[in-house]
Amino acid sequence: MSMSACRVTPFSAGLQFTRKDVHEPPADTAVDNKSGVSDGEPQAAGRTPVREEARCFESEEERLLWKAARLRHSIETDLVPRQELAERALRHGRRQLVKLQRLLPSAAFLTFRQKCAAWCDRLRLFEELVVRTMLREAVDGAARSGDVKAPARWRKSNQWPAITNFLELQLHLCFAVKGSAAVEASSPEQSTRENSAVYRHLAAIWAAQQERLLTCDLLHRYYTLRDILHGWGNAWHVRASCADDGDNVSSTARSRLPHEPDGSCICPFTAWESLSEVDRLTSYSKICSHHLTEDVVECLEALMFTHFADVWCHVESVMSGVST
């Protein structure tokens, strides 16, 4: 057999890198990819990857060209699609962020919300202070009348009721005062008689408060104010804007709650100037975020104090008396 017949094509001939290989990898590279040799691809089960050390390169240039072909193919088949997916997700996220920003009200309203929540907490503290003061007066009155022998011990015991607001006080007295006179006369236990006496004095003090200071009209206005503060500070939630193309307001656009009938939640901003003070203050369930501008917020904050001036006057008198 002649030497020419035994001559075979050099192994390195299949590793030559040309411009065409950027889009169509060499045959041996494609085989390697099927075997799971490409960078970042898990190895196929039961197959041994062809490592770079197992290849024969005629020169360092051939080795580098082979590695470059594999790297470019890996970038085109793996990294480029992943980058495109990431860019699409980023663009979608930016579009969603722009939509959310359009739903947000002004910074002045967000500050106003925080103020309303703080004012609501102040009203709760006011109620608790009034109730605690009446409890102390009831114990002192029972002690002066001789119904309570040791008021200090009674205050420290578990008999002191956990009452923090006017509603709890009213409900507690409805159950505690009923038949208290009969209990005081018939009960052999000193603690039971003392409790009944304290609640009897407390009921008398509460009735006097309602006649002189906390009248029915004042309590009605107080609870209205508290509901409004809670509405703006805690119950308000973002609604879809009723504005189309800037400041053009659509008469049909609305944001409706599931339990409300059609037309009950149309944004009242178009008739803002003609609304009464109470309607403006209670518009937290209807007005959209787009119209909660700085001017509207200033109007609401001013009405909060001018419309309920008598309530705030009584609240501040109690709070200032405690602080001094």
PDB file of N, CA and C in Angstrom, residues 44 58 139 142 158 160 174 186 194 214 231 235:
ATOM      1  N   ALA A  44     -24.897  15.620  29.297  1.00  0.00           N
ATOM      2  CA  ALA A  44     -25.851  14.541  29.050  1.00  0.00           C
ATOM      3  C   ALA A  44     -25.484  13.334  29.891  1.00  0.00           C
ATOM      4  N   GLU A  58      -2.680  22.075  16.088  1.00  0.00           N
ATOM      5  CA  GLU A  58      -1.382  22.247  15.456  1.00  0.00           C
ATOM      6  C   GLU A  58      -0.684  23.507  15.936  1.00  0.00           C
ATOM      7  N   VAL A 139     -64.371  56.359  91.753  1.00  0.00           N
ATOM      8  CA  VAL A 139     -63.765  55.686  92.907  1.00  0.00           C
ATOM      9  C   VAL A 139     -63.633  56.655  94.077  1.00  0.00           C
ATOM     10  N   ALA A 142     -67.051  57.171  95.563  1.00  0.00           N
ATOM     11  CA  ALA A 142     -67.470  56.020  96.368  1.00  0.00           C
ATOM     12  C   ALA A 142     -66.701  55.961  97.677  1.00  0.00           C
ATOM     13  N   ASN A 158     -57.759  43.675  89.941  1.00  0.00           N
ATOM     14  CA  ASN A 158     -58.296  43.369  88.616  1.00  0.00           C
ATOM     15  C   ASN A 158     -59.747  43.814  88.464  1.00  0.00           C
ATOM     16  N   TRP A 160     -60.547  46.926  88.296  1.00  0.00           N
ATOM     17  CA  TRP A 160     -60.532  48.143  87.487  1.00  0.00           C
ATOM     18  C   TRP A 160     -60.888  47.780  86.050  1.00  0.00           C
ATOM     19  N   CYS A 174     -74.466  49.799  80.972  1.00  0.00           N
ATOM     20  CA  CYS A 174     -75.788  49.198  80.729  1.00  0.00           C
ATOM     21  C   CYS A 174     -75.913  47.843  81.418  1.00  0.00           C
ATOM     22  N   SER A 186     -77.791  43.018  98.993  1.00  0.00           N
ATOM     23  CA  SER A 186     -77.921  41.596  99.292  1.00  0.00           C
ATOM     24  C   SER A 186     -76.611  40.829  99.260  1.00  0.00           C
ATOM     25  N   GLU A 194     -68.588  46.893  96.618  1.00  0.00           N
ATOM     26  CA  GLU A 194     -67.779  48.046  96.210  1.00  0.00           C
ATOM     27  C   GLU A 194     -67.846  48.261  94.698  1.00  0.00           C
ATOM     28  N   LEU A 214     -70.452  66.785  77.112  1.00  0.00           N
ATOM     29  CA  LEU A 214     -70.566  65.830  76.005  1.00  0.00           C
ATOM     30  C   LEU A 214     -72.032  65.613  75.653  1.00  0.00           C
ATOM     31  N   GLY A 231     -61.525  57.933  57.566  1.00  0.00           N
ATOM     32  CA  GLY A 231     -61.700  57.742  56.131  1.00  0.00           C
ATOM     33  C   GLY A 231     -60.518  58.239  55.324  1.00  0.00           C
ATOM     34  N   ALA A 235     -58.947  54.548  55.676  1.00  0.00           N
ATOM     35  CA  ALA A 235     -59.855  53.833  54.779  1.00  0.00           C
ATOM     36  C   ALA A 235     -59.685  54.239  53.318  1.00  0.00           C
TER      37      ALA A 235
END
